[in-house]
């Protein structure tokens, strides 16, 4: 029998999701977010870029505000009101102390117990090469959970009134090929379709398919793939690193 995924920890109140681009959370994760916000939990989105290099036919200066708007609508569809952008440059995000500092600052501001990010490894499932932005942001988020709690790393943050927060108990990585935990996607599924569909400009360029059919097919495939390891229930899977 395939090893079953554990239910995600539920004894927390605040989560911060840190990803590189608009749409990163909507390709698979947002059904879990809808379930969490239903339960009265606070979820904040932090995006390293505005996804301005994501659409070949639209120049970055026009693309950035458009994708920001779509991301805010997308977040609202699953009950997330706070969406912040770090304004690193799309496509060339550098892993390093500047990125770790920006994420650590956000962790200190929002004081989450759960940090969420996207696949930080080289590949998707050992098959497709991951993008440098996803690798950089995923790794920096994992590292920043520790940075945020240490007053001697980035002491300039404390001078700005951002005092250490060592309360991140788990970092949950979505889109991983080594999942350990999962969240039932049933209740949040329809809203997750709407959240992905909110990235309409991006999706219309990506596919000739009807956008809603495309979103529904993608997300039911993704949540269905985890079902056999989660008691037959469609699920959003995460690799959870405990701290
Ligand atoms: Zn992305």
Tab-separated table of C-alpha atoms and ligand atoms in Angstrom:
chain	number	residue	atom	x	y	z
A	1	UNK	CA	0.000	0.000	0.000
A	2	UNK	CA	1.217	3.481	-0.824
A	3	UNK	CA	2.336	5.400	2.210
A	4	UNK	CA	-0.348	7.831	3.315
A	5	UNK	CA	0.178	11.576	3.730
A	6	UNK	CA	-0.324	13.084	7.183
A	7	UNK	CA	-2.984	15.738	7.688
A	8	UNK	CA	-1.408	19.208	7.822
A	9	UNK	CA	-0.909	20.685	11.307
A	10	UNK	CA	-3.973	22.720	12.230
A	11	UNK	CA	-2.980	24.386	15.511
A	12	UNK	CA	-2.013	27.725	14.024
A	13	UNK	CA	-3.665	31.066	13.313
A	14	UNK	CA	-1.479	32.943	10.804
A	15	UNK	CA	0.198	31.817	7.596
A	16	UNK	CA	2.438	33.685	5.181
A	17	UNK	CA	2.766	32.333	1.645
A	18	UNK	CA	5.966	33.412	-0.108
A	19	UNK	CA	6.318	32.777	-3.845
A	20	UNK	CA	8.044	34.241	-6.884
A	21	UNK	CA	5.176	35.081	-9.243
A	22	UNK	CA	1.492	35.835	-9.618
A	23	UNK	CA	-0.198	32.437	-10.264
A	24	UNK	CA	2.354	30.337	-8.297
A	25	UNK	CA	-0.143	29.784	-5.483
A	26	UNK	CA	-3.080	29.250	-7.805
A	27	UNK	CA	-1.530	26.326	-9.678
A	28	UNK	CA	-2.455	23.836	-6.978
A	29	UNK	CA	-2.274	25.460	-3.552
A	30	UNK	CA	-5.252	27.768	-3.302
A	31	UNK	CA	-7.879	25.100	-2.491
A	32	UNK	CA	-6.008	24.572	0.774
A	33	UNK	CA	-5.936	28.331	1.376
A	34	UNK	CA	-9.722	28.566	0.875
A	35	UNK	CA	-10.220	25.889	3.539
A	36	UNK	CA	-7.952	27.726	5.949
A	37	UNK	CA	-9.608	31.116	5.538
A	38	UNK	CA	-13.041	29.435	5.931
A	39	UNK	CA	-11.820	28.303	9.328
A	40	UNK	CA	-11.017	31.904	10.331
A	41	UNK	CA	-7.278	31.713	9.794
A	42	UNK	CA	-5.333	34.656	8.378
A	43	UNK	CA	-3.313	34.048	5.252
A	44	UNK	CA	-1.091	36.710	3.682
A	45	UNK	CA	0.517	36.469	0.251
A	46	UNK	CA	4.010	37.802	-0.396
A	47	UNK	CA	5.206	37.809	-4.008
A	48	UNK	CA	8.822	38.470	-4.889
A	49	UNK	CA	7.863	39.926	-8.309
A	50	UNK	CA	4.810	41.190	-10.170
A	51	UNK	CA	5.283	38.553	-12.876
A	52	UNK	CA	6.092	41.255	-15.396
A	53	UNK	CA	8.215	38.958	-17.588
A	54	UNK	CA	5.550	36.270	-17.748
A	55	UNK	CA	3.667	37.139	-20.951
A	56	UNK	CA	5.603	37.260	-24.197
A	57	UNK	CA	3.210	39.622	-25.968
A	58	UNK	CA	2.929	42.227	-23.189
A	59	UNK	CA	5.849	44.467	-22.236
A	60	UNK	CA	6.882	44.407	-18.561
A	61	UNK	CA	5.746	47.968	-17.737
A	62	UNK	CA	2.202	47.132	-18.904
A	63	UNK	CA	2.260	43.610	-17.613
A	64	UNK	CA	3.199	44.376	-13.984
A	65	UNK	CA	0.053	46.350	-13.006
A	66	UNK	CA	-2.178	43.947	-14.919
A	67	UNK	CA	-0.786	40.874	-13.204
A	68	UNK	CA	-0.892	42.608	-9.835
A	69	UNK	CA	-4.620	43.265	-10.352
A	70	UNK	CA	-5.231	39.683	-11.389
A	71	UNK	CA	-3.271	38.393	-8.384
A	72	UNK	CA	-5.324	40.495	-5.967
A	73	UNK	CA	-8.572	39.196	-7.487
A	74	UNK	CA	-7.204	35.707	-7.342
A	75	UNK	CA	-6.326	36.018	-3.657
A	76	UNK	CA	-9.739	37.507	-2.859
A	77	UNK	CA	-11.405	34.436	-4.419
A	78	UNK	CA	-9.966	32.293	-1.601
A	79	UNK	CA	-10.423	34.796	1.230
A	80	UNK	CA	-6.989	36.440	1.190
A	81	UNK	CA	-7.034	40.227	1.437
A	82	UNK	CA	-3.392	41.014	2.118
A	83	UNK	CA	-1.150	40.696	-0.942
A	84	UNK	CA	2.312	42.265	-0.883
A	85	UNK	CA	5.011	42.548	-3.536
A	86	UNK	CA	8.756	42.779	-2.964
A	87	UNK	CA	9.597	44.089	-6.443
A	88	UNK	CA	12.489	41.837	-7.233
A	89	UNK	CA	12.903	41.523	-10.981
A	90	UNK	CA	10.917	38.772	-12.663
A	91	UNK	CA	13.054	36.065	-14.227
A	92	UNK	CA	16.315	37.113	-12.584
A	93	UNK	CA	15.545	36.897	-8.862
A	94	UNK	CA	18.814	36.308	-7.071
A	95	UNK	CA	19.085	33.981	-4.149
A	96	UNK	CA	21.065	35.834	-1.519
A	97	UNK	CA	20.990	37.962	1.576
A	98	UNK	CA	18.898	40.744	-0.006
A	99	UNK	CA	16.074	38.296	-0.717
A	100	UNK	CA	16.418	36.570	2.665
A	101	UNK	CA	16.284	39.966	4.388
A	102	UNK	CA	13.117	41.004	2.531
A	103	UNK	CA	11.367	37.751	3.414
A	104	UNK	CA	12.615	37.843	7.023
A	105	UNK	CA	11.233	41.391	7.326
A	106	UNK	CA	7.813	40.192	6.133
A	107	UNK	CA	7.903	37.272	8.583
A	108	UNK	CA	8.661	39.676	11.427
A	109	UNK	CA	5.805	41.970	10.327
A	110	UNK	CA	3.181	39.237	9.977
A	111	UNK	CA	4.381	36.788	12.654
A	112	UNK	CA	3.134	33.579	10.993
A	113	UNK	CA	3.293	30.135	12.553
A	114	UNK	CA	3.102	28.523	9.113
A	115	UNK	CA	5.185	29.571	6.140
A	116	UNK	CA	4.213	28.321	2.694
A	117	UNK	CA	6.372	28.342	-0.383
A	118	UNK	CA	6.765	26.609	-3.733
A	119	UNK	CA	9.116	23.873	-4.937
A	120	UNK	CA	12.682	24.989	-4.237
A	121	UNK	CA	14.366	22.020	-5.915
A	122	UNK	CA	15.960	21.740	-9.352
A	123	UNK	CA	13.104	19.911	-11.061
A	124	UNK	CA	9.378	19.302	-11.059
A	125	UNK	CA	9.054	15.622	-10.257
A	126	UNK	CA	12.507	14.845	-11.623
A	127	UNK	CA	11.245	15.509	-15.143
A	128	UNK	CA	10.968	19.202	-15.952
A	129	UNK	CA	13.620	21.757	-14.994
A	130	UNK	CA	12.367	24.238	-12.395
A	131	UNK	CA	12.839	27.971	-12.955
A	132	UNK	CA	15.635	29.895	-11.205
A	133	UNK	CA	13.050	32.217	-9.605
A	134	UNK	CA	11.195	29.335	-7.917
A	135	UNK	CA	14.440	27.797	-6.680
A	136	UNK	CA	15.688	31.119	-5.302
A	137	UNK	CA	12.483	32.122	-3.546
A	138	UNK	CA	11.753	28.649	-2.160
A	139	UNK	CA	15.230	28.317	-0.681
A	140	UNK	CA	15.248	31.876	0.651
A	141	UNK	CA	11.859	31.332	2.320
A	142	UNK	CA	13.110	28.166	4.018
A	143	UNK	CA	16.178	30.076	5.213
A	144	UNK	CA	14.321	33.232	6.233
A	145	UNK	CA	12.209	31.292	8.741
A	146	UNK	CA	15.388	31.038	10.799
A	147	UNK	CA	16.715	34.497	9.943
A	148	UNK	CA	13.504	36.080	11.232
A	149	UNK	CA	14.071	34.636	14.694
A	150	UNK	CA	17.688	35.682	15.156
A	151	UNK	CA	18.237	39.266	16.325
A	152	UNK	CA	21.864	39.269	15.163
A	153	UNK	CA	21.072	38.401	11.557
A	154	UNK	CA	19.881	41.562	9.766
A	155	UNK	CA	20.131	43.796	12.885
A	156	UNK	CA	18.987	46.703	10.683
A	157	UNK	CA	15.488	45.196	10.728
A	158	UNK	CA	15.265	45.573	14.501
A	159	UNK	CA	16.352	49.200	14.110
A	160	UNK	CA	13.301	49.618	11.858
A	161	UNK	CA	11.105	48.231	14.625
A	162	UNK	CA	10.892	44.715	13.181
A	163	UNK	CA	11.758	42.601	16.180
A	164	UNK	CA	12.673	38.914	15.957
A	165	UNK	CA	9.850	36.410	15.402
A	166	UNK	CA	10.943	32.874	16.075
A	167	UNK	CA	7.406	31.544	15.893
A	168	UNK	CA	7.478	29.877	12.476
A	169	UNK	CA	6.834	26.241	13.403
A	170	UNK	CA	6.548	24.729	9.935
A	171	UNK	CA	7.548	25.570	6.386
A	172	UNK	CA	5.257	23.814	3.907
A	173	UNK	CA	6.503	23.450	0.333
A	174	UNK	CA	3.860	23.090	-2.389
A	175	UNK	CA	4.532	21.519	-5.772
A	176	UNK	CA	7.023	19.103	-4.245
A	177	UNK	CA	7.757	15.589	-5.435
A	178	UNK	CA	8.415	14.537	-1.827
A	179	UNK	CA	5.110	15.315	-0.093
A	180	UNK	CA	4.641	14.431	3.566
A	181	UNK	CA	1.339	16.113	4.420
A	182	UNK	CA	-1.916	17.092	2.713
A	183	UNK	CA	-5.042	19.203	3.035
A	184	UNK	CA	-8.462	18.050	1.815
A	185	UNK	CA	-9.225	20.117	-1.301
A	186	UNK	CA	-12.948	19.333	-1.538
A	187	UNK	CA	-14.410	22.406	0.175
A	188	UNK	CA	-12.055	24.866	-1.499
A	189	UNK	CA	-12.006	23.341	-4.967
A	190	UNK	CA	-14.531	25.586	-6.755
A	191	UNK	CA	-12.930	28.723	-5.344
A	192	UNK	CA	-9.503	27.452	-6.363
A	193	UNK	CA	-10.782	27.202	-9.941
A	194	UNK	CA	-11.967	30.821	-9.711
A	195	UNK	CA	-8.639	31.879	-8.209
A	196	UNK	CA	-6.684	30.377	-11.108
A	197	UNK	CA	-9.168	31.714	-13.629
A	198	UNK	CA	-8.514	35.221	-12.259
A	199	UNK	CA	-5.138	35.064	-14.039
A	200	UNK	CA	-7.124	35.322	-17.230
A	201	UNK	CA	-4.686	37.306	-19.353
A	202	UNK	CA	-1.894	34.861	-18.604
A	203	UNK	CA	-4.069	31.812	-19.257
A	204	UNK	CA	-5.559	33.126	-22.488
A	205	UNK	CA	-2.060	33.499	-23.886
A	206	UNK	CA	-1.037	30.081	-22.578
A	207	UNK	CA	-3.827	27.974	-24.050
A	208	UNK	CA	-6.457	27.917	-26.801
A	209	UNK	CA	-8.705	25.887	-24.536
A	210	UNK	CA	-11.682	27.480	-22.801
A	211	UNK	CA	-9.991	29.136	-19.769
A	212	UNK	CA	-12.402	27.748	-17.188
A	213	UNK	CA	-12.176	24.226	-18.594
A	214	UNK	CA	-8.381	24.531	-18.572
A	215	UNK	CA	-8.320	25.612	-14.895
A	216	UNK	CA	-10.760	22.914	-13.823
A	217	UNK	CA	-8.876	20.158	-15.656
A	218	UNK	CA	-5.503	21.248	-14.303
A	219	UNK	CA	-6.661	21.544	-10.689
A	220	UNK	CA	-8.719	18.361	-10.614
A	221	UNK	CA	-5.694	16.542	-12.028
A	222	UNK	CA	-3.402	18.015	-9.387
A	223	UNK	CA	-5.695	17.381	-6.412
A	224	UNK	CA	-6.735	13.978	-7.776
A	225	UNK	CA	-3.110	12.883	-8.041
A	226	UNK	CA	-2.718	13.180	-4.254
A	227	UNK	CA	-5.969	11.369	-3.464
A	228	UNK	CA	-4.572	7.855	-3.465
A	229	UNK	CA	-2.230	8.861	-0.661
A	230	UNK	CA	-4.918	10.717	1.302
A	231	UNK	CA	-7.728	8.255	1.845
A	232	UNK	CA	-9.161	8.798	-1.639
A	233	UNK	CA	-9.901	12.480	-0.991
A	234	UNK	CA	-8.687	15.088	-3.498
A	235	UNK	CA	-5.934	16.957	-1.719
A	236	UNK	CA	-3.261	19.628	-1.849
A	237	UNK	CA	0.035	18.020	-0.883
A	238	UNK	CA	2.937	19.698	0.906
A	239	UNK	CA	6.415	18.759	2.039
A	240	UNK	CA	6.514	20.012	5.600
A	241	UNK	CA	9.753	21.016	7.279
A	242	UNK	CA	9.300	21.348	11.039
A	243	UNK	CA	11.358	23.861	12.988
B	1	LIG	ZN1	6.178	30.918	-11.033
